[in-house]
Amino acid sequence: MIDLLSSPLMQRALLAALMVGATAPVIGTFLVQRRLALLGDGIGHIALTGVAAGWLAGALAGLATPDAWALPGAMIVAVLGAVGIEWVRGKGQITGDVAMAILFYGGIAGGVLLIKIAGGTSANLMTYLFGSIATVSYTDLIWTAALAGLVLLVGLGLRGVLFAVSHDEEFARASGLPVTLLTMMLAALAALTVTVSMRVVGLLLVSALMIVPVATAQVIAKSFARTMALASVIGVVVSVAGLALTYWYDLPPGATIVVLAIVLYAIVTLVQSRRRHPDTSIDPHPDLDDDVRLLPVE
Amino acid sequence: MIHSPGTVLRTEHLDVVLGGIRILEDVSIAVHPGEVVAFLGANGSGKSTLVRAALGVIPPAGGRVTLFDEPLGRATPWNRIGYVPQRMPASTGVPTTACEVVRAGLLSRHRFRRGSKSEALEALGAMGMADRAFQPVQQMSGGQQQRVLIARALVRRPDLLVLDEPTTGIDLGTIATFIETIDAMRQAGTAVVVVLHETEAFATMLDRAVVLRHGRVVHDGAPPPARAEHAGPLHEHAHPHADPARPAGMLDLGVIGGQS
Ligand SMILES: Nc1ncnc2c1ncn2[C@@H]1O[C@H](COP(=O)(O)OP(=O)(O)OP(=O)(O)O)[C@@H](O)[C@H]1O
Ligand SMILES: [Mg+2]
């Protein structure tokens, strides 16, 4: 345990995991309530195009490390894509799931295409697809802290109105709330969350960290506020625990974190359903005669 | 209560088009302070659409809407309007307590801060839901959810209350308390617009009825006559349509053709 915390690399990685684990489920709770659980996934895919676009821009600018602009690229493209999808949805031109599907495919194809043009290979994209928390630098950590802080500040500061538009868009409109602006803001927050989580779990699994802790929390919690708080705690626990596991065992961090989150979800669901339906095969009073007897059917 | 001299709600030659189909055509109505107006008509006649267009939920294709003599938009005094939609949005899975739903009722363009817990509890109490305030709405019956939505509108203490079939799925005892609450608000000067199929519960306080048919106003005037036996305490409410010759609470104007 001590040597786990004494490595500066692991310290940075753990801090990043902690911040991401706390932030992602907060935005995820709003998304689940808007029934847009897959929005994070769509944004994750389109962020890949952003990574490649940043890389291409870096290569064109003649940077020594062409991937230096990958993160800003991902951030800009993800935010634009997320706001765009909300705008299209708001116009009612296209249904949510079709728009999402187009994001999925377009994001991946665009990323692979651009990275090739930039002189890279698809293999270069792998670290972004599956995370690379083991290489978190001090600068990365500052970025993560700033973005996570911003997302939490806006997400929690506006949680009243964000709850209102997520819960009942019609009523929010009839209250004069700027619904379109707020849903776009939520999409932008989701995009920022995807970008900060990219290093920890990778773009393909980013959405899992936003959604699975919420799914777990809502099995137990009885209110929106508690669901959000509990999901955030679960996010921290699985992120930190998953990452710590990779210190002792040679496991991929992102996948370990997500599998841990899903295992926790399975356990909680199982325990909860046991509590709701007591096992009738166990006789509570074996010493007493049954007053009803089942007769075999002739 | 502020009494504005003009109208609380006015539509002028309102047209609404949804999905390429004209749903409302040339609808001009006005609701005055303290007035109780019923919107009547068959399923699909456009009652909910009229309400939603009047409150800015859907944009008009033509014509004009004013609320408290201000055109719909930035200057609309949203905090003076309470709205009860026809039904609770489909369950989302994230548990949400009745209290959380009602607290959101105090948000408006001019106020981004939710209502306090005590304000929400008071409104829930008026709907007989105080003891369920911290229960998730997902675990409630349809009628209980409807009561929560009414509480969310009441929490604003509105000067205009817009109710889309508020009594659907609600038991008679709760309707009676609800009617008392509405009546008290009306006497304090609140204008009420209520979409109804059965007018009997509101019969004693209706000032006027607007009847829609295929998206057009076909009657704007006297409400359907209250039937004495419906108001009487001994009246049997088990089957409101028991007399097919004269269905309860319907307008004898011959204009609501197609009513199911
Ligand atoms: N989003 C929409 N797109 C297209 N048509 C719609 C839409 N919403 C409603 N309509 C149509 O508008 C018409 C009026 O609907 P509306 O909901 O206003 O009826 P209503 O009078 O409230 O009926 P009910 O008594 O069943 O509540 C219906 O024919 C309906 O099919
Ligand atoms: Mg309707």
Coordinates of N, CA and C in Angstrom, one line a residue, chain B residues 3-174:
Chain B
H3 N -54.3 42.4 -9.7 CA -55.3 42.3 -10.7 C -54.9 43.2 -11.9
S4 N -54.4 42.5 -13.0 CA -54.1 43.3 -14.2 C -55.4 43.7 -14.8
P5 N -55.5 44.9 -15.4 CA -56.7 45.4 -16.0 C -57.2 44.6 -17.2
G6 N -56.2 44.1 -18.0 CA -56.6 43.5 -19.3 C -56.9 42.0 -19.2
T7 N -56.2 41.2 -19.9 CA -56.4 39.8 -20.0 C -55.2 39.0 -19.4
V8 N -55.5 37.9 -18.8 CA -54.4 37.0 -18.4 C -53.9 36.2 -19.5
L9 N -54.8 35.8 -20.4 CA -54.4 35.0 -21.6 C -55.2 35.4 -22.8
R10 N -54.5 35.6 -23.9 CA -55.2 36.0 -25.1 C -54.5 35.3 -26.3
T11 N -55.3 34.7 -27.2 CA -54.7 34.3 -28.4 C -55.5 35.0 -29.5
E12 N -54.7 35.4 -30.6 CA -55.4 36.1 -31.7 C -55.0 35.4 -33.0
H13 N -56.0 34.8 -33.6 CA -55.9 34.1 -34.9 C -54.7 33.1 -34.8
L14 N -54.7 32.4 -33.8 CA -53.6 31.4 -33.6 C -53.7 30.2 -34.5
D15 N -52.6 30.0 -35.2 CA -52.5 28.8 -36.0 C -51.4 27.9 -35.5
V16 N -51.6 26.6 -35.4 CA -50.5 25.7 -35.0 C -50.4 24.6 -36.0
V17 N -49.2 24.3 -36.5 CA -48.9 23.2 -37.4 C -47.9 22.3 -36.8
L18 N -48.3 21.0 -36.7 CA -47.4 20.0 -36.1 C -47.2 18.9 -37.1
G19 N -46.0 18.6 -37.4 CA -45.7 17.5 -38.4 C -46.4 17.7 -39.7
G20 N -46.4 19.0 -40.1 CA -47.0 19.3 -41.4 C -48.5 19.3 -41.5
I21 N -49.1 19.0 -40.3 CA -50.6 19.0 -40.3 C -51.1 20.3 -39.5
R22 N -52.1 20.9 -40.0 CA -52.6 22.1 -39.3 C -53.5 21.6 -38.1
I23 N -53.1 21.8 -36.9 CA -53.8 21.3 -35.7 C -54.8 22.3 -35.2
L24 N -54.4 23.6 -35.2 CA -55.2 24.7 -34.7 C -55.4 25.7 -35.8
E25 N -56.6 26.2 -36.0 CA -56.8 27.2 -37.0 C -57.6 28.4 -36.5
D26 N -56.9 29.5 -36.6 CA -57.6 30.8 -36.4 C -58.3 30.8 -35.0
V27 N -57.6 30.4 -34.0 CA -58.2 30.4 -32.6 C -58.0 31.7 -31.9
S28 N -59.0 32.4 -31.6 CA -59.0 33.6 -30.8 C -59.8 33.5 -29.6
I29 N -59.1 33.5 -28.5 CA -59.8 33.5 -27.2 C -59.2 34.4 -26.2
A30 N -59.9 34.8 -25.1 CA -59.4 35.6 -24.1 C -59.8 35.2 -22.8
V31 N -58.9 35.2 -21.8 CA -59.3 34.8 -20.4 C -59.0 36.0 -19.5
H32 N -59.9 36.4 -18.7 CA -59.8 37.6 -17.9 C -59.4 37.2 -16.4
P33 N -58.9 38.1 -15.7 CA -58.5 37.8 -14.3 C -59.7 37.3 -13.5
G34 N -59.4 36.2 -12.8 CA -60.4 35.7 -11.9 C -61.4 34.8 -12.6
E35 N -61.3 34.6 -13.9 CA -62.3 33.9 -14.7 C -61.9 32.4 -14.6
V36 N -62.9 31.5 -14.7 CA -62.7 30.1 -14.8 C -63.3 29.6 -16.1
V37 N -62.4 29.2 -17.0 CA -62.8 28.8 -18.4 C -62.5 27.4 -18.7
A38 N -63.4 26.6 -19.2 CA -63.2 25.2 -19.5 C -62.9 25.1 -21.0
F39 N -61.9 24.3 -21.4 CA -61.7 24.0 -22.8 C -62.3 22.6 -23.0
L40 N -63.3 22.5 -23.9 CA -64.0 21.2 -24.1 C -63.8 20.8 -25.6
G41 N -64.0 19.5 -25.8 CA -63.9 19.0 -27.2 C -63.6 17.5 -27.1
A42 N -63.8 16.9 -28.3 CA -63.5 15.4 -28.4 C -62.0 15.2 -28.3
N43 N -61.6 13.9 -28.2 CA -60.2 13.5 -28.2 C -59.6 14.0 -29.6
G44 N -58.4 14.6 -29.5 CA -57.8 15.1 -30.8 C -58.3 16.3 -31.3
S45 N -59.2 17.0 -30.6 CA -59.8 18.3 -31.2 C -58.8 19.4 -31.0
G46 N -57.8 19.3 -30.2 CA -56.7 20.3 -30.2 C -56.7 21.1 -28.8
K47 N -57.3 20.5 -27.8 CA -57.3 21.2 -26.5 C -55.9 21.3 -25.9
S48 N -55.2 20.2 -25.9 CA -53.9 20.2 -25.3 C -52.9 21.1 -26.1
T49 N -53.1 21.0 -27.5 CA -52.3 21.8 -28.4 C -52.5 23.3 -28.1
L50 N -53.7 23.7 -27.9 CA -54.0 25.1 -27.6 C -53.3 25.5 -26.3
V51 N -53.4 24.7 -25.3 CA -52.8 25.0 -24.0 C -51.3 25.1 -24.2
R52 N -50.7 24.2 -24.9 CA -49.2 24.1 -25.1 C -48.8 25.3 -25.9
A53 N -49.5 25.7 -26.9 CA -49.1 26.8 -27.7 C -49.3 28.1 -26.9
A54 N -50.3 28.2 -26.1 CA -50.5 29.4 -25.3 C -49.4 29.6 -24.3
L55 N -48.8 28.5 -23.8 CA -47.8 28.6 -22.8 C -46.3 28.6 -23.4
G56 N -46.3 28.6 -24.7 CA -44.9 28.7 -25.4 C -44.2 27.3 -25.4
V57 N -44.9 26.2 -25.2 CA -44.3 24.9 -25.3 C -44.0 24.6 -26.8
I58 N -45.0 24.9 -27.6 CA -44.8 24.7 -29.1 C -45.0 26.1 -29.7
P59 N -44.3 26.3 -30.8 CA -44.3 27.6 -31.4 C -45.6 27.7 -32.3
P60 N -46.2 28.9 -32.4 CA -47.3 29.1 -33.3 C -46.8 29.2 -34.7
A61 N -47.7 28.8 -35.7 CA -47.3 29.0 -37.1 C -47.8 30.3 -37.6
G62 N -48.8 30.8 -36.8 CA -49.3 32.1 -37.2 C -50.1 32.7 -36.0
G63 N -50.4 34.0 -36.0 CA -51.2 34.6 -35.0 C -50.3 35.0 -33.8
R64 N -51.0 35.3 -32.7 CA -50.3 35.9 -31.6 C -50.8 35.4 -30.2
V65 N -49.9 35.2 -29.3 CA -50.3 34.9 -27.9 C -49.8 35.9 -27.0
T66 N -50.7 36.4 -26.1 CA -50.2 37.3 -25.0 C -50.6 36.7 -23.7
L67 N -49.7 36.8 -22.7 CA -49.9 36.4 -21.3 C -49.8 37.6 -20.5
F68 N -50.8 37.9 -19.7 CA -50.7 39.1 -18.8 C -50.4 40.4 -19.7
D69 N -51.0 40.4 -20.9 CA -50.8 41.5 -21.8 C -49.4 41.7 -22.3
E70 N -48.5 40.7 -22.1 CA -47.2 40.7 -22.7 C -47.1 39.7 -23.8
P71 N -46.5 40.0 -24.9 CA -46.3 38.9 -25.9 C -45.4 37.8 -25.3
L72 N -45.8 36.6 -25.8 CA -45.0 35.4 -25.3 C -43.5 35.6 -25.5
G73 N -42.7 35.4 -24.5 CA -41.3 35.6 -24.6 C -40.6 36.1 -23.4
R74 N -39.6 37.0 -23.6 CA -38.8 37.5 -22.6 C -39.6 38.1 -21.4
A75 N -40.6 38.9 -21.8 CA -41.3 39.7 -20.8 C -42.4 39.0 -20.1
T76 N -42.7 37.7 -20.6 CA -43.8 37.0 -19.9 C -43.5 36.8 -18.5
P77 N -44.5 37.1 -17.6 CA -44.3 36.8 -16.2 C -44.5 35.4 -15.8
W78 N -43.5 34.5 -16.1 CA -43.7 33.1 -16.0 C -44.0 32.7 -14.6
N79 N -43.5 33.4 -13.6 CA -43.7 33.0 -12.2 C -45.2 33.2 -11.8
R80 N -46.0 33.8 -12.7 CA -47.4 34.0 -12.3 C -48.3 32.9 -13.0
I81 N -47.7 32.0 -13.7 CA -48.4 30.9 -14.4 C -48.1 29.6 -13.8
G82 N -49.1 28.8 -13.5 CA -49.0 27.4 -13.1 C -49.6 26.5 -14.1
Y83 N -48.8 25.5 -14.5 CA -49.3 24.6 -15.6 C -49.2 23.1 -15.1
V84 N -50.3 22.4 -15.3 CA -50.4 21.0 -15.0 C -50.6 20.3 -16.4
P85 N -49.5 19.6 -16.9 CA -49.6 18.9 -18.2 C -50.5 17.7 -18.0
Q86 N -50.9 17.2 -19.2 CA -51.9 16.1 -19.2 C -51.4 14.9 -18.5
R87 N -50.1 14.6 -18.6 CA -49.5 13.5 -17.8 C -48.1 13.6 -17.5
M88 N -47.7 12.9 -16.5 CA -46.3 12.8 -16.0 C -45.4 12.3 -17.1
P89 N -44.2 12.9 -17.4 CA -43.4 12.3 -18.4 C -43.0 10.9 -18.0
A90 N -42.8 10.1 -19.1 CA -42.5 8.7 -18.9 C -41.4 8.5 -17.9
S91 N -41.5 7.5 -17.1 CA -40.5 7.2 -16.0 C -39.1 7.1 -16.6
T92 N -38.2 7.7 -15.9 CA -36.8 7.7 -16.4 C -35.9 6.8 -15.8
G93 N -36.3 6.2 -14.6 CA -35.4 5.3 -13.9 C -34.7 6.0 -12.8
V94 N -34.3 7.2 -13.0 CA -33.6 7.9 -11.8 C -34.7 8.2 -10.8
P95 N -34.6 7.6 -9.6 CA -35.6 7.9 -8.6 C -35.8 9.4 -8.3
T96 N -37.0 9.9 -8.3 CA -37.2 11.3 -8.1 C -38.4 11.4 -7.1
T97 N -38.1 12.1 -6.0 CA -39.2 12.2 -5.0 C -40.2 13.2 -5.4
A98 N -41.4 13.1 -4.8 CA -42.5 14.1 -5.1 C -42.0 15.5 -4.7
C99 N -41.3 15.5 -3.6 CA -40.7 16.8 -3.1 C -39.8 17.5 -4.2
E100 N -39.0 16.6 -4.8 CA -38.0 17.2 -5.8 C -38.8 17.7 -7.0
V101 N -39.8 17.0 -7.4 CA -40.6 17.4 -8.6 C -41.3 18.7 -8.3
V102 N -41.9 18.9 -7.1 CA -42.6 20.1 -6.7 C -41.7 21.3 -6.5
R103 N -40.5 21.0 -6.0 CA -39.5 22.1 -5.8 C -39.1 22.7 -7.1
A104 N -39.1 21.9 -8.2 CA -38.8 22.4 -9.5 C -39.9 23.3 -10.0
G105 N -41.1 23.3 -9.4 CA -42.2 24.1 -9.8 C -41.9 25.6 -9.6
L106 N -41.0 25.9 -8.8 CA -40.7 27.4 -8.5 C -39.7 28.0 -9.5
L107 N -39.1 27.1 -10.3 CA -38.1 27.6 -11.3 C -38.8 28.3 -12.4
S108 N -38.2 29.4 -12.9 CA -38.7 30.1 -14.1 C -37.6 30.8 -14.8
R109 N -37.9 31.5 -15.9 CA -36.9 32.2 -16.6 C -36.2 33.2 -15.6
H110 N -37.0 33.7 -14.7 CA -36.5 34.8 -13.8 C -36.0 34.2 -12.5
R111 N -36.1 32.9 -12.3 CA -35.7 32.4 -11.0 C -35.0 31.0 -11.3
F112 N -33.7 30.9 -11.1 CA -33.0 29.6 -11.3 C -32.8 28.9 -10.0
R113 N -33.4 29.4 -8.9 CA -33.3 28.7 -7.6 C -34.6 27.9 -7.3
R114 N -34.4 26.6 -6.9 CA -35.5 25.8 -6.6 C -36.3 26.3 -5.4
G115 N -37.5 25.8 -5.3 CA -38.3 26.2 -4.1 C -37.7 25.4 -2.9
S116 N -38.1 25.9 -1.7 CA -37.6 25.2 -0.5 C -38.5 24.0 -0.2
K117 N -37.9 23.2 0.7 CA -38.6 22.0 1.0 C -40.0 22.3 1.7
S118 N -40.0 23.3 2.5 CA -41.3 23.6 3.2 C -42.3 24.1 2.2
E119 N -41.9 24.9 1.2 CA -42.9 25.4 0.2 C -43.5 24.2 -0.5
A120 N -42.6 23.2 -0.8 CA -43.0 22.0 -1.6 C -44.0 21.2 -0.7
L121 N -43.6 21.0 0.6 CA -44.5 20.2 1.5 C -45.9 20.8 1.6
E122 N -45.9 22.2 1.6 CA -47.2 22.8 1.8 C -48.1 22.5 0.6
A123 N -47.5 22.6 -0.6 CA -48.3 22.4 -1.8 C -48.7 20.9 -1.9
L124 N -47.8 20.0 -1.5 CA -48.1 18.6 -1.5 C -49.2 18.3 -0.5
G125 N -49.2 19.0 0.6 CA -50.2 18.9 1.7 C -51.6 19.2 1.1
A126 N -51.6 20.3 0.3 CA -52.9 20.7 -0.3 C -53.5 19.7 -1.2
M127 N -52.6 18.8 -1.7 CA -53.1 17.7 -2.5 C -53.2 16.4 -1.8
G128 N -53.1 16.4 -0.4 CA -53.1 15.2 0.4 C -52.0 14.3 0.2
M129 N -50.8 14.9 -0.2 CA -49.7 14.0 -0.5 C -48.5 14.3 0.4
A130 N -48.7 15.0 1.5 CA -47.6 15.3 2.4 C -46.9 14.1 2.9
D131 N -47.6 13.0 3.2 CA -47.0 11.8 3.8 C -46.2 11.1 2.7
R132 N -46.4 11.4 1.5 CA -45.6 10.7 0.4 C -44.6 11.6 -0.2
A133 N -44.3 12.7 0.4 CA -43.4 13.7 -0.2 C -42.0 13.1 -0.6
F134 N -41.5 12.1 0.2 CA -40.2 11.7 0.0 C -40.2 10.3 -0.6
Q135 N -41.3 9.9 -1.2 CA -41.4 8.7 -2.0 C -41.1 8.9 -3.4
P136 N -40.4 8.0 -4.1 CA -40.1 8.3 -5.6 C -41.5 8.3 -6.3
V137 N -41.6 9.2 -7.3 CA -42.8 9.3 -8.0 C -43.0 8.1 -8.9
Q138 N -41.8 7.4 -9.3 CA -41.9 6.2 -10.1 C -42.7 5.1 -9.4
Q139 N -42.8 5.2 -8.1 CA -43.5 4.1 -7.3 C -44.9 4.5 -7.0
M140 N -45.4 5.6 -7.6 CA -46.7 6.0 -7.3 C -47.7 5.6 -8.4
S141 N -49.0 5.6 -8.0 CA -50.0 5.3 -9.0 C -50.2 6.5 -9.9
G142 N -50.9 6.3 -11.0 CA -51.2 7.4 -11.9 C -51.9 8.6 -11.3
G143 N -52.8 8.3 -10.5 CA -53.6 9.4 -9.8 C -52.7 10.1 -8.8
Q144 N -51.8 9.4 -8.1 CA -50.9 10.1 -7.2 C -49.9 10.9 -7.9
Q145 N -49.4 10.4 -9.1 CA -48.5 11.2 -9.9 C -49.2 12.5 -10.3
Q146 N -50.5 12.4 -10.7 CA -51.2 13.6 -11.2 C -51.3 14.6 -10.0
R147 N -51.5 14.1 -8.8 CA -51.6 15.0 -7.7 C -50.3 15.7 -7.4
V148 N -49.2 15.0 -7.7 CA -47.9 15.7 -7.5 C -47.7 16.8 -8.6
L149 N -48.2 16.5 -9.8 CA -48.1 17.5 -10.9 C -48.9 18.8 -10.5
I150 N -50.1 18.5 -9.9 CA -50.9 19.7 -9.5 C -50.2 20.5 -8.4
A151 N -49.6 19.8 -7.5 CA -48.9 20.5 -6.4 C -47.8 21.3 -7.0
R152 N -47.1 20.8 -8.0 CA -46.0 21.5 -8.7 C -46.5 22.8 -9.3
A153 N -47.8 22.8 -9.8 CA -48.3 24.1 -10.3 C -48.8 25.0 -9.2
L154 N -49.3 24.4 -8.1 CA -49.8 25.3 -7.0 C -48.7 25.9 -6.2
V155 N -47.6 25.3 -6.2 CA -46.5 25.9 -5.3 C -46.1 27.3 -5.7
R156 N -46.4 27.6 -7.0 CA -46.1 29.0 -7.5 C -47.0 30.0 -7.0
R157 N -48.2 29.6 -6.4 CA -49.3 30.5 -6.1 C -49.6 31.4 -7.4
P158 N -50.0 30.7 -8.4 CA -50.1 31.4 -9.7 C -51.3 32.3 -9.8
D159 N -51.3 33.3 -10.7 CA -52.4 34.2 -11.0 C -53.2 33.6 -12.2
L160 N -52.5 32.7 -12.9 CA -53.2 31.9 -14.0 C -52.8 30.5 -13.8
L161 N -53.8 29.7 -13.6 CA -53.6 28.2 -13.5 C -54.1 27.5 -14.7
V162 N -53.3 26.7 -15.4 CA -53.7 26.1 -16.6 C -53.6 24.5 -16.3
L163 N -54.8 23.9 -16.4 CA -54.9 22.5 -16.0 C -55.3 21.7 -17.2
D164 N -54.5 20.7 -17.6 CA -55.0 19.8 -18.7 C -55.5 18.5 -18.2
E165 N -56.8 18.4 -18.1 CA -57.5 17.2 -17.6 C -56.9 16.8 -16.2
P166 N -57.0 17.7 -15.3 CA -56.4 17.5 -13.9 C -57.1 16.4 -13.1
T167 N -58.4 16.1 -13.4 CA -59.1 15.2 -12.5 C -59.1 13.8 -13.1
T168 N -58.5 13.6 -14.3 CA -58.4 12.2 -14.8 C -57.6 11.3 -13.9
G169 N -58.3 10.2 -13.6 CA -57.6 9.2 -12.8 C -57.5 9.5 -11.3
I170 N -58.2 10.6 -10.9 CA -58.1 11.0 -9.5 C -59.5 10.6 -8.8
D171 N -59.3 10.0 -7.5 CA -60.5 9.6 -6.9 C -61.4 10.7 -6.4
L172 N -62.7 10.5 -6.1 CA -63.6 11.5 -5.9 C -63.3 12.3 -4.6
G173 N -62.8 11.7 -3.6 CA -62.4 12.4 -2.4 C -61.4 13.4 -2.7
T174 N -60.3 13.0 -3.4 CA -59.3 14.0 -3.7 C -59.8 15.1 -4.6

